[in-house]
Coordinates of N, CA and C in Angstrom, one line a residue:
X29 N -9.5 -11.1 -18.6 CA -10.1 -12.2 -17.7 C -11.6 -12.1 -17.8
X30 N -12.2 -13.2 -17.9 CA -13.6 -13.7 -18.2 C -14.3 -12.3 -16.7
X31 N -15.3 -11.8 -17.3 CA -16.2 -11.2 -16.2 C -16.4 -11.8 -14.7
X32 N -17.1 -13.1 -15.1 CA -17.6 -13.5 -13.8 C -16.4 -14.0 -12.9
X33 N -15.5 -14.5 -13.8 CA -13.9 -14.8 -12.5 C -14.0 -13.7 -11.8
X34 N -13.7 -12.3 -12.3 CA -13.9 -11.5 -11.8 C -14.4 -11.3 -10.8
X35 N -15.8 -11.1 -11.0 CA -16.7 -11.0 -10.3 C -16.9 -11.8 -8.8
X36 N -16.4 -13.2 -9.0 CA -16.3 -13.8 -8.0 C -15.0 -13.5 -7.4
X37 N -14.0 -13.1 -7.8 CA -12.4 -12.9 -7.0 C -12.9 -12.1 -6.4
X38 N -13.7 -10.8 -6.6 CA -14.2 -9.7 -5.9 C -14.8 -9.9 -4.8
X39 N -15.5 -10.7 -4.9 CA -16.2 -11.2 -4.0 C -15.6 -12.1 -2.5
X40 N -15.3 -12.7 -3.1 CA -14.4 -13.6 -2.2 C -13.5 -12.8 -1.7
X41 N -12.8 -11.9 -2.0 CA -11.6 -10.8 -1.3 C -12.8 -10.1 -0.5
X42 N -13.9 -9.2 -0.8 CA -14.4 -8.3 -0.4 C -14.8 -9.4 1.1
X43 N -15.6 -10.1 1.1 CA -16.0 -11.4 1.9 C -14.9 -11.1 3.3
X44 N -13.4 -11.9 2.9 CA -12.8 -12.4 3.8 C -12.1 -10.8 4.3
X45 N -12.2 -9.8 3.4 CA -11.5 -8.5 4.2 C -12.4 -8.3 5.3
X46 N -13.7 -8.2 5.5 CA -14.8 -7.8 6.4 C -14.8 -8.5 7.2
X47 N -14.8 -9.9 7.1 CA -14.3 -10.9 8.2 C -13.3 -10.8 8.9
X48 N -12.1 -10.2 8.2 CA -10.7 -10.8 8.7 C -10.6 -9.1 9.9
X49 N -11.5 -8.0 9.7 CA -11.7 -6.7 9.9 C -11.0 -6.4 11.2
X50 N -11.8 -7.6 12.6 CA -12.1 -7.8 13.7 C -11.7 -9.5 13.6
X51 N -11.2 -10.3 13.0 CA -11.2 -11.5 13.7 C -9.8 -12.2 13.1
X52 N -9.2 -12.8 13.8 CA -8.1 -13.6 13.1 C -8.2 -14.3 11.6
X53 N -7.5 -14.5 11.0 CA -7.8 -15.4 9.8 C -7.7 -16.6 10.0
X54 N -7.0 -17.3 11.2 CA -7.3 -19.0 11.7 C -8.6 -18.9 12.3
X55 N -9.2 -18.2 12.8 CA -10.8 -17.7 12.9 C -11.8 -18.1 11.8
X56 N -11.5 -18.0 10.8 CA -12.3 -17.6 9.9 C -12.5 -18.6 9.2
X57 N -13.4 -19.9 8.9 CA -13.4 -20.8 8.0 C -13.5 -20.6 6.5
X58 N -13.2 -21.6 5.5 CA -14.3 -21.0 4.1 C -15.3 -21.0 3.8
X59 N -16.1 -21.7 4.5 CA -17.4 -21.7 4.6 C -17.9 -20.5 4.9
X60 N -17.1 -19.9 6.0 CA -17.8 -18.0 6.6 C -17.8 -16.8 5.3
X61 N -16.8 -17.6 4.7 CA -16.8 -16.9 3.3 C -16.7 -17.0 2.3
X62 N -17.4 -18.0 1.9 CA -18.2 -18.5 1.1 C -19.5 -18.3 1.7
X63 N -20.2 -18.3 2.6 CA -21.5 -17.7 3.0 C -21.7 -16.0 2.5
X64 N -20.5 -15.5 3.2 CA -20.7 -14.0 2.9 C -20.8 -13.6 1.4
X65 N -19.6 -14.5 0.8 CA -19.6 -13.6 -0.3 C -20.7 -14.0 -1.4
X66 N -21.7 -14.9 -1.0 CA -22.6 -15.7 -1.6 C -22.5 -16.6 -2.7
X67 N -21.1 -17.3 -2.6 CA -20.9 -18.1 -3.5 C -20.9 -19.6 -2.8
X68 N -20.5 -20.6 -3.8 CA -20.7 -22.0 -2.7 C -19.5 -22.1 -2.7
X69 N -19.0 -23.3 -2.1 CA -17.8 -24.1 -1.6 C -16.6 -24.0 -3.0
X70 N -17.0 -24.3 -4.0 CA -16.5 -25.2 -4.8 C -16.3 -24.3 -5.4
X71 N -16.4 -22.5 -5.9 CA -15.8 -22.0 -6.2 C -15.0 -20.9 -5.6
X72 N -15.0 -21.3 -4.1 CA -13.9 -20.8 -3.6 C -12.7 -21.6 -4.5
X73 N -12.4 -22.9 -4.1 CA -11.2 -23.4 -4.2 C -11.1 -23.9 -5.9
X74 N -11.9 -23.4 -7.0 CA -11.5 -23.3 -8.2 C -10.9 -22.0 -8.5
X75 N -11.0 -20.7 -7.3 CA -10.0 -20.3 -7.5 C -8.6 -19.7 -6.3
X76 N -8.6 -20.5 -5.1 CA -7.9 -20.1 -4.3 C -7.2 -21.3 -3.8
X77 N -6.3 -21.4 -3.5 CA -5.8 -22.6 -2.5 C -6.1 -23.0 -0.8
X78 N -6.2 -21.3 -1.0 CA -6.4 -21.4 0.8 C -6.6 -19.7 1.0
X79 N -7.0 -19.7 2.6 CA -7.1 -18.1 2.6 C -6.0 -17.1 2.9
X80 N -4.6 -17.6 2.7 CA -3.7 -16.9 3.0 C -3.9 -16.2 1.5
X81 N -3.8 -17.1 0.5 CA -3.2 -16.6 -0.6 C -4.7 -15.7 -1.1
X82 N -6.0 -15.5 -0.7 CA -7.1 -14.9 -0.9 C -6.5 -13.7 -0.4
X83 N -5.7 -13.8 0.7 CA -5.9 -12.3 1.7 C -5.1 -11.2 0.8
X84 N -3.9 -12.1 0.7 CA -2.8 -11.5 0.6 C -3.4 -10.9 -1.3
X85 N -3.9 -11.6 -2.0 CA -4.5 -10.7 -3.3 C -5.6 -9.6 -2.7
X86 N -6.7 -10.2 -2.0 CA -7.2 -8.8 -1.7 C -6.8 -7.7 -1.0
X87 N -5.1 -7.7 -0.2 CA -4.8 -6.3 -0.1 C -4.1 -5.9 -1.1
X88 N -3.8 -6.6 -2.3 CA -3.1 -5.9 -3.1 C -3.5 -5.4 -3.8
X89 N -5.1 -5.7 -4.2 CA -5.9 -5.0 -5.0 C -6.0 -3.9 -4.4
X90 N -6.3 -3.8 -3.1 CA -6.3 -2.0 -2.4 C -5.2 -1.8 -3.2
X91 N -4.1 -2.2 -3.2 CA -2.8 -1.4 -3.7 C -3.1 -0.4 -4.9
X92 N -3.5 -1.4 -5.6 CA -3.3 -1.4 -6.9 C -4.8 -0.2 -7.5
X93 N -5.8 -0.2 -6.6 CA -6.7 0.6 -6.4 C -6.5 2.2 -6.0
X94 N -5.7 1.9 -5.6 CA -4.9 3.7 -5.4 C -3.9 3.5 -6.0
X95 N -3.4 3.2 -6.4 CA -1.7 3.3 -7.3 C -2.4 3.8 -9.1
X96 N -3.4 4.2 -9.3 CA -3.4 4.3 -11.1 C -2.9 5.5 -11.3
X97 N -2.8 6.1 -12.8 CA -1.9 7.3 -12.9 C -2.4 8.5 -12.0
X98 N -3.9 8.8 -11.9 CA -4.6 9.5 -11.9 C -4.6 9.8 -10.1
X99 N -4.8 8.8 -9.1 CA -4.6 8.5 -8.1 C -3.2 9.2 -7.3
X100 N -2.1 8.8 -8.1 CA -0.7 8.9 -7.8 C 0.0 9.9 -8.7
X101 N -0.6 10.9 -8.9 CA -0.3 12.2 -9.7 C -0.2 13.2 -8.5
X102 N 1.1 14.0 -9.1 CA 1.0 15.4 -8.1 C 2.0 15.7 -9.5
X103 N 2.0 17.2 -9.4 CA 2.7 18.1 -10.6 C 4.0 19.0 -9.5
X104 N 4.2 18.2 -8.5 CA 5.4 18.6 -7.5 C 5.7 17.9 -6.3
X105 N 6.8 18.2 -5.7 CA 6.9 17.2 -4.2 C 6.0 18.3 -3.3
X106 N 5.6 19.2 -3.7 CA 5.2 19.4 -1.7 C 3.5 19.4 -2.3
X107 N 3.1 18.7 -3.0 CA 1.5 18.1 -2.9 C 2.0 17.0 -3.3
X108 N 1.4 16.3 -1.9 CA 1.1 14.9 -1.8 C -0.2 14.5 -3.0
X109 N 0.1 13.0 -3.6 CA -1.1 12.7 -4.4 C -1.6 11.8 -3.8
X110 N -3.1 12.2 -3.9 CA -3.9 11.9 -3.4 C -4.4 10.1 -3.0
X111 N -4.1 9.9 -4.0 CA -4.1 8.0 -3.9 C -3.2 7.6 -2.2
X112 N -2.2 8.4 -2.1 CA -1.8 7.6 -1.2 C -2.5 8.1 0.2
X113 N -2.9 9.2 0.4 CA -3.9 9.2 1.7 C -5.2 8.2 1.3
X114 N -5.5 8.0 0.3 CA -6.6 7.3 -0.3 C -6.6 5.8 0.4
X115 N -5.2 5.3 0.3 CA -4.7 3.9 0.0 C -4.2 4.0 2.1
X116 N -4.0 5.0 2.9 CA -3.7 4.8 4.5 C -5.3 5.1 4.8
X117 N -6.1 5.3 4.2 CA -7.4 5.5 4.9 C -8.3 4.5 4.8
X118 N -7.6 3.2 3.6 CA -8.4 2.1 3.7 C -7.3 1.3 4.6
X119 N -6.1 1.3 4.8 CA -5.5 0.2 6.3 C -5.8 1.2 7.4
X120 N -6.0 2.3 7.6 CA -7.1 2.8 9.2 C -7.9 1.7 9.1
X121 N -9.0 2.0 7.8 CA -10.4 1.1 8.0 C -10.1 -0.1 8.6
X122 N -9.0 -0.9 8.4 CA -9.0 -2.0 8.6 C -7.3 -2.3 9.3
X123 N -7.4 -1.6 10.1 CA -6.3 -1.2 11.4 C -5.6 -2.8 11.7
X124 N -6.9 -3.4 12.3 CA -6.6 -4.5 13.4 C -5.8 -5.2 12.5
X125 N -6.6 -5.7 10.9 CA -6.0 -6.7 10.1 C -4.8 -6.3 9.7
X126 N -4.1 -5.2 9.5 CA -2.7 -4.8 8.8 C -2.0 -5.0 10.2
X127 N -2.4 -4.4 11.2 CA -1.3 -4.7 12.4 C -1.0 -6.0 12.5
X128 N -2.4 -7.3 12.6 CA -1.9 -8.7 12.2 C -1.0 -9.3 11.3
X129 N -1.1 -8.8 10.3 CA -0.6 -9.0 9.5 C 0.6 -8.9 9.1
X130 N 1.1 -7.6 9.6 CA 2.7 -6.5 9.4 C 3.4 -7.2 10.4
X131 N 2.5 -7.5 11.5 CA 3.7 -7.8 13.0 C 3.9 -8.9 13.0
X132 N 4.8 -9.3 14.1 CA 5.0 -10.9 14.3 C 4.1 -11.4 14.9
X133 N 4.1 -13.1 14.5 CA 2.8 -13.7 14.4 C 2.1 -13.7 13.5
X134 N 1.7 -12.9 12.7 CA 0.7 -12.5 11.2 C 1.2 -13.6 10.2
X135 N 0.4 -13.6 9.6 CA 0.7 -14.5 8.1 C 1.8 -14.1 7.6
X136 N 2.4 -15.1 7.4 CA 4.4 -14.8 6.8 C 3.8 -14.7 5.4
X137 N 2.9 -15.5 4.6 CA 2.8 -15.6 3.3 C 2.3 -14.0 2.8
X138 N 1.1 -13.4 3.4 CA 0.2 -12.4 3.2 C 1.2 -11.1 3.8
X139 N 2.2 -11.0 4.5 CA 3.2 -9.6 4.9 C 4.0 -10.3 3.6
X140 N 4.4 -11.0 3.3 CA 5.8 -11.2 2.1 C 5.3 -10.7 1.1
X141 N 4.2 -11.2 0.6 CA 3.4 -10.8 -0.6 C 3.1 -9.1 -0.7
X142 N 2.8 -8.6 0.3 CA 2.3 -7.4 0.8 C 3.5 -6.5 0.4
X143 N 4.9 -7.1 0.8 CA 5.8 -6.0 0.7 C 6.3 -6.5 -0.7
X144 N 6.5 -7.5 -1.4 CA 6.9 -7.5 -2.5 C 6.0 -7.4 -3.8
X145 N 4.4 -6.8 -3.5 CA 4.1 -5.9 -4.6 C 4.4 -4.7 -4.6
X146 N 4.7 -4.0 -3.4 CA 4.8 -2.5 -2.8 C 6.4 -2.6 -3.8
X147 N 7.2 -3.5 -3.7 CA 8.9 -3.2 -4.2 C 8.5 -3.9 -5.3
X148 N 7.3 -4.3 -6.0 CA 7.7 -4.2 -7.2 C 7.4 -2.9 -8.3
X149 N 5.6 -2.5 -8.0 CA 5.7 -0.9 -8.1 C 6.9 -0.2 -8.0
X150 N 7.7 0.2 -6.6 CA 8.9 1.0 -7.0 C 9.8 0.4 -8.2
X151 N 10.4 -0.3 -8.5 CA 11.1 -1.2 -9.3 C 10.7 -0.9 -10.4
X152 N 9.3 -0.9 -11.0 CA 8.7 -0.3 -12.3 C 8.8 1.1 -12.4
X153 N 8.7 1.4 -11.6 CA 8.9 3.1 -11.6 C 9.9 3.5 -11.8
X154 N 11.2 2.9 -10.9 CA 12.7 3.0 -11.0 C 13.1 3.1 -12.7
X155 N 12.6 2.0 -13.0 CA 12.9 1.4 -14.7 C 12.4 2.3 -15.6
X156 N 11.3 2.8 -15.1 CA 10.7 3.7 -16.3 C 11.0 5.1 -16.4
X157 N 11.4 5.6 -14.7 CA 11.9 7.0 -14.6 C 13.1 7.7 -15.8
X158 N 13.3 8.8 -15.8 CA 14.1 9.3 -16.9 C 15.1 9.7 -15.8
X159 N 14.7 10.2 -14.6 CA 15.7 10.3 -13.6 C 16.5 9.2 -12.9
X160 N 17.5 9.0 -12.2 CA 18.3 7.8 -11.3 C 18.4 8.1 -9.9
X161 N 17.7 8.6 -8.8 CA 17.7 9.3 -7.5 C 18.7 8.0 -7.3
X162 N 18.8 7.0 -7.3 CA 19.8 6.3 -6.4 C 21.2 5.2 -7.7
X163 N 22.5 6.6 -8.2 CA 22.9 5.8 -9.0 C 24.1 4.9 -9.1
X164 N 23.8 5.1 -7.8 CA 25.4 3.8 -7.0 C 24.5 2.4 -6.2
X165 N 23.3 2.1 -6.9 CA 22.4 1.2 -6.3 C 21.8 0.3 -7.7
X166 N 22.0 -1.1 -7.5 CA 20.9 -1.7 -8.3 C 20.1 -1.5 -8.2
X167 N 18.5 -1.6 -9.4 CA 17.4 -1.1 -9.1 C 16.9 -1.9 -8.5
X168 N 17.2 -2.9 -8.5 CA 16.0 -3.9 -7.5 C 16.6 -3.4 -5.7
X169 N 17.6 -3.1 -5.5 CA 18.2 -2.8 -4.2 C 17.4 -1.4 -3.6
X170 N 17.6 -0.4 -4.8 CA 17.3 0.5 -4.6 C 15.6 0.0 -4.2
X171 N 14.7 -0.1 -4.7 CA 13.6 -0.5 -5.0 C 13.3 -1.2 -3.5
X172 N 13.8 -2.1 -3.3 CA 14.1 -2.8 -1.7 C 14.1 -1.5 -0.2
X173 N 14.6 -0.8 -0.8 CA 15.1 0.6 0.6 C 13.9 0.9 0.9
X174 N 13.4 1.8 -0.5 CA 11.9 2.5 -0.7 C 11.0 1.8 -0.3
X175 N 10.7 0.5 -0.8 CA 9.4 -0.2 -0.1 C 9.3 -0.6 1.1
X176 N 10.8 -1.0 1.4 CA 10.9 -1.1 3.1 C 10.8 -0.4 3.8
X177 N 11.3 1.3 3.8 CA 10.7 2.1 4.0 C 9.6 2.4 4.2
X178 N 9.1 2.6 3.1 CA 7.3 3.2 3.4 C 6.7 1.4 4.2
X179 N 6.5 0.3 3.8 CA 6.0 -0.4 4.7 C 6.8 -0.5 6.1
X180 N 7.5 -0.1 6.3 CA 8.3 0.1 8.2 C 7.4 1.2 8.4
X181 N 6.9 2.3 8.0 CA 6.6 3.5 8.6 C 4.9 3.2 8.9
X182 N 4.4 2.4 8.2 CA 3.2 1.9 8.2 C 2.8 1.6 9.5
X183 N 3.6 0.1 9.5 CA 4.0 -1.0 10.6 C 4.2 -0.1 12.1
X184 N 5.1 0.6 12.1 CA 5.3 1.6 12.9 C 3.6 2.5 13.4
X185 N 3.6 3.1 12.0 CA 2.0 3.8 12.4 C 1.1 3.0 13.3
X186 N 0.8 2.2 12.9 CA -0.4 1.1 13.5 C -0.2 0.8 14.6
X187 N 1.4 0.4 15.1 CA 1.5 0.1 16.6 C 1.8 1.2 17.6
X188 N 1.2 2.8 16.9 CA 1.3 3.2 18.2 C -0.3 3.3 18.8
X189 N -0.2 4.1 20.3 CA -1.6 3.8 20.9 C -1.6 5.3 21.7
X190 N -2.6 6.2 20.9 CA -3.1 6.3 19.8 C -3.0 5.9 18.6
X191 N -3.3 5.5 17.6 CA -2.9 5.8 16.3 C -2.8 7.2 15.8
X192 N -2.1 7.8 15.5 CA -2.0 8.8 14.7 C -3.1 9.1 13.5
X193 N -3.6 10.1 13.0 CA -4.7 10.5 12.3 C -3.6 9.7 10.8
X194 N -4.6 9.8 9.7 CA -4.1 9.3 8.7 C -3.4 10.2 8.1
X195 N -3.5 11.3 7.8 CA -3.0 12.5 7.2 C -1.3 12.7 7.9
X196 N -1.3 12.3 9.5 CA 0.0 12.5 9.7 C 1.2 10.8 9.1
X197 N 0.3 9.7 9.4 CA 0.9 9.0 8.7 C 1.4 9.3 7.1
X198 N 0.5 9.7 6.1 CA 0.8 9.9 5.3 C 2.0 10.6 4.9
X199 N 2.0 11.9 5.6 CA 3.4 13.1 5.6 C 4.4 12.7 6.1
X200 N 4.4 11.3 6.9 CA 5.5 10.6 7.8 C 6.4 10.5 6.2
X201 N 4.9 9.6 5.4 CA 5.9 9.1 4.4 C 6.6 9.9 3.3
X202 N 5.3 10.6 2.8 CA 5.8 11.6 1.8 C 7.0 12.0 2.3
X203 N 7.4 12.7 3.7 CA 8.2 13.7 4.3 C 10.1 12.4 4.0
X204 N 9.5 11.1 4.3 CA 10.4 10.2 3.9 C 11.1 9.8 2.7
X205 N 10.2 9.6 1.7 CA 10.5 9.1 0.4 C 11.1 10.3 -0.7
X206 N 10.3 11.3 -0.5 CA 10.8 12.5 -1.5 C 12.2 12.8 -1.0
X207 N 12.8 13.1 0.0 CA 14.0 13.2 0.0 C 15.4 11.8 -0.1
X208 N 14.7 10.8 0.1 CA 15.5 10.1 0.1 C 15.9 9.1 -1.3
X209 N 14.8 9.9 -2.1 CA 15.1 9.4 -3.4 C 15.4 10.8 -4.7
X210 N 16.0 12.2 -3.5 CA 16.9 12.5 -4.0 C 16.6 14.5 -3.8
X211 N 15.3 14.7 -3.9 CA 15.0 16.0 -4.0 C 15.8 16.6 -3.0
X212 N 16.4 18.0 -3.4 CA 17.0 18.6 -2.7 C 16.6 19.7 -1.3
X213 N 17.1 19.3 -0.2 CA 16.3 20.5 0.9 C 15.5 19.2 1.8
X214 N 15.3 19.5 2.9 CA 14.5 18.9 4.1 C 13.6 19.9 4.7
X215 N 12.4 19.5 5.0 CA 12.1 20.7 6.2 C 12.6 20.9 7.4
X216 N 12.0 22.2 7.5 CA 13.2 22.7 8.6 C 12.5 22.1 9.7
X217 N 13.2 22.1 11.0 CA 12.8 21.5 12.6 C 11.6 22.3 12.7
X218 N 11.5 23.7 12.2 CA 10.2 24.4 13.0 C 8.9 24.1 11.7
X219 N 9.1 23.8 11.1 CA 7.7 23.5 10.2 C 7.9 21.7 10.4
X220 N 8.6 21.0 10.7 CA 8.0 19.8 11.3 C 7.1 19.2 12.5
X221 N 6.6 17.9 12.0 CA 5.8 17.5 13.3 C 6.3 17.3 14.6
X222 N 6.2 17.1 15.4 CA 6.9 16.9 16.7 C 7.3 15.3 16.8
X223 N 8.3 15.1 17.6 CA 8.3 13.5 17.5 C 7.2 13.1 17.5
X224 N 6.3 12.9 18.6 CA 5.2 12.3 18.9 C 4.2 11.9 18.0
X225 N 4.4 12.9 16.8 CA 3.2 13.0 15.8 C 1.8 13.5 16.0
X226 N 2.1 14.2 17.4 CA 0.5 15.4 17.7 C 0.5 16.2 16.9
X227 N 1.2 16.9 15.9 CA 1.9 18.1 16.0 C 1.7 18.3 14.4
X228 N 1.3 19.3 13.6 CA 1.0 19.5 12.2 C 2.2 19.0 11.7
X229 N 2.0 19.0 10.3 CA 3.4 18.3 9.2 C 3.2 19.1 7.9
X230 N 4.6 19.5 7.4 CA 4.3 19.8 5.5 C 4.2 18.3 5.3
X231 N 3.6 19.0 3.8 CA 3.0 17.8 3.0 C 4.6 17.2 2.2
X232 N 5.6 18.0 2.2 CA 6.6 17.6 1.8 C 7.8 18.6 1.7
X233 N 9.0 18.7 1.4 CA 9.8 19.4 1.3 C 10.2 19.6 0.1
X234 N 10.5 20.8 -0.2 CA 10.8 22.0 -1.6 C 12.3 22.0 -1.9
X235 N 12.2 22.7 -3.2 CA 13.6 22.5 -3.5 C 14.3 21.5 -4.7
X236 N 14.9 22.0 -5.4 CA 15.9 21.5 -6.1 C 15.0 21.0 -7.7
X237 N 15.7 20.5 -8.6 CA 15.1 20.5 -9.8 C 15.5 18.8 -10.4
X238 N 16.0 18.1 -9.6 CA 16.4 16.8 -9.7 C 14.9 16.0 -9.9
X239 N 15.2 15.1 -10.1 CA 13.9 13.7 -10.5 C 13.6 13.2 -8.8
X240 N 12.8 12.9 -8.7 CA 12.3 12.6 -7.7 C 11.5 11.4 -7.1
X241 N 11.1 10.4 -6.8 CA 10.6 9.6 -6.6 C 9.8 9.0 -5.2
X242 N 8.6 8.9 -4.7 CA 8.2 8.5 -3.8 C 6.9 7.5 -4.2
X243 N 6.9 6.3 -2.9 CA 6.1 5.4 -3.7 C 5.9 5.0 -4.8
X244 N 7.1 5.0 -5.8 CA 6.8 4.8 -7.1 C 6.3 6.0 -8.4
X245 N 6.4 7.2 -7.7 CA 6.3 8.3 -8.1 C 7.7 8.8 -8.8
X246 N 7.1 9.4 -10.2 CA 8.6 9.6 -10.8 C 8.3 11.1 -11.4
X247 N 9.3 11.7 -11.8 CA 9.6 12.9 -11.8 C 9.8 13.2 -13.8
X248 N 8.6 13.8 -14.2 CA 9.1 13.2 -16.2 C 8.6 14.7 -17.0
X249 N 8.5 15.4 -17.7 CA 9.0 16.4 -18.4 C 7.8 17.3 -17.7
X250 N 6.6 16.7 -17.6 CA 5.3 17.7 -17.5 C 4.9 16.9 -15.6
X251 N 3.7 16.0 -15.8 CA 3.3 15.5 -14.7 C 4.0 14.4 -14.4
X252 N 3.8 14.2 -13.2 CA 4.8 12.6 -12.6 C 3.2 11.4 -12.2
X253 N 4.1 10.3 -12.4 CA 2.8 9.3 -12.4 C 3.7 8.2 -11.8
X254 N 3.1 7.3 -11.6 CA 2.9 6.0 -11.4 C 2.3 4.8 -12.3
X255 N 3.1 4.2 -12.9 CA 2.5 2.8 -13.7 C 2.1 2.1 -13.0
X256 N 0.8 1.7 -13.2 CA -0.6 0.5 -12.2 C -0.1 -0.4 -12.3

């Protein structure tokens, strides 16, 4: 893709995320962003239709900004990789907009989009794994569980009051995904967090020599990764 397209998609996403931070997105004209992002009118909509479909690419670029191999690498289940506390520390940053967005009322277009990049990541991962953690499941079904999962736990995170630190959301999920896409062993009740989520967490549960998968994380002879 030509540089300056670039350059301006960047722009225009970065624009309406800062906007949208603190204020509704029916709030928000294109003009406000097109001011911000310092471009004019006219190339917003040579390349957007409208700001749902702006929003909904600019979170997926976060996605896709913590999801590279390097990001989404651990050499076991009980280290978490790093991309994904990476990737809950930019929706902290931007708390109000993901709660808008996740819950009812939010943009139907920008939550659909939201969960069906997240299920298509797993789905590529599924496909490319050498392992099958789910083999009485189509992959796209399988793929559907996992992403629904980790975005319910999200959605969840955000609406409690306090919010929970990022680190314990994170282990909500890790502590989620790794077993349920197959690794063997749970932690035990006394090294878990307490319901509430005041309360420390492992970073994941040990055990077993099976393939494994979380957020698109796959399990392959040396390190496990993630395709971008």
């Amino acid at each position: 893709m030509d540089a300056r397209i670039v350059r301006t998609r960047h722009a225009l996403q970065g624009a309406l995320l800062e906007l949208a931070r603190d204020r509704p997105l029916d709030d928000i004209t294109v003009g406000d962003i097109t001011k911000r992002a310092r471009v004019n009118r006219s190339s917003f909509y040579l390349h957007y239709t409208d700001k749902d479909t702006l929003l909904a690419d600019a979170l997926e670029m976060q996605i896709d900004r913590s999801a590279d191999d390097e990001d989404l690498r651990t050499d076991s289940p009980e280290h978490m990789p790093p991309g994904l506390t990476d990737y809950l520390n930019h929706v902290a940053e931007y708390a109000s907009l993901y709660g808008r967005v996740l819950n009812d009322g939010g943009s139907g277009v920008v939550a659909n989009r939201l969960r069906s990049h997240v299920h298509d990541i797993v789905e590529r991962a599924l496909n490319d794994s050498d392992a099958d953690p789910f083999p009485n499941l189509p992959r796209d079904i399988a793929a559907a569980e996992v992403a629904g999962l980790a975005v319910g736990i999200i959605t969840a995170w955000l609406g409690r009051d306090p919010m929970p630190p990022v680190h314990t959301a994170a282990t909500w999920i890790w502590d989620m995904l790794v077993p349920v896409a197959g690794v063997a062993g749970r932690p035990s009740d006394a090294a878990s967090s307490s319901n509430d989520g005041s309360g420390p967490n492992p970073a994941a549960p040990s055990g077993g020599d099976s393939g494994y998968l979380a957020l698109g994380l796959r399990r392959t002879t040396g390190k496990s990764s993630i395709p971008g």
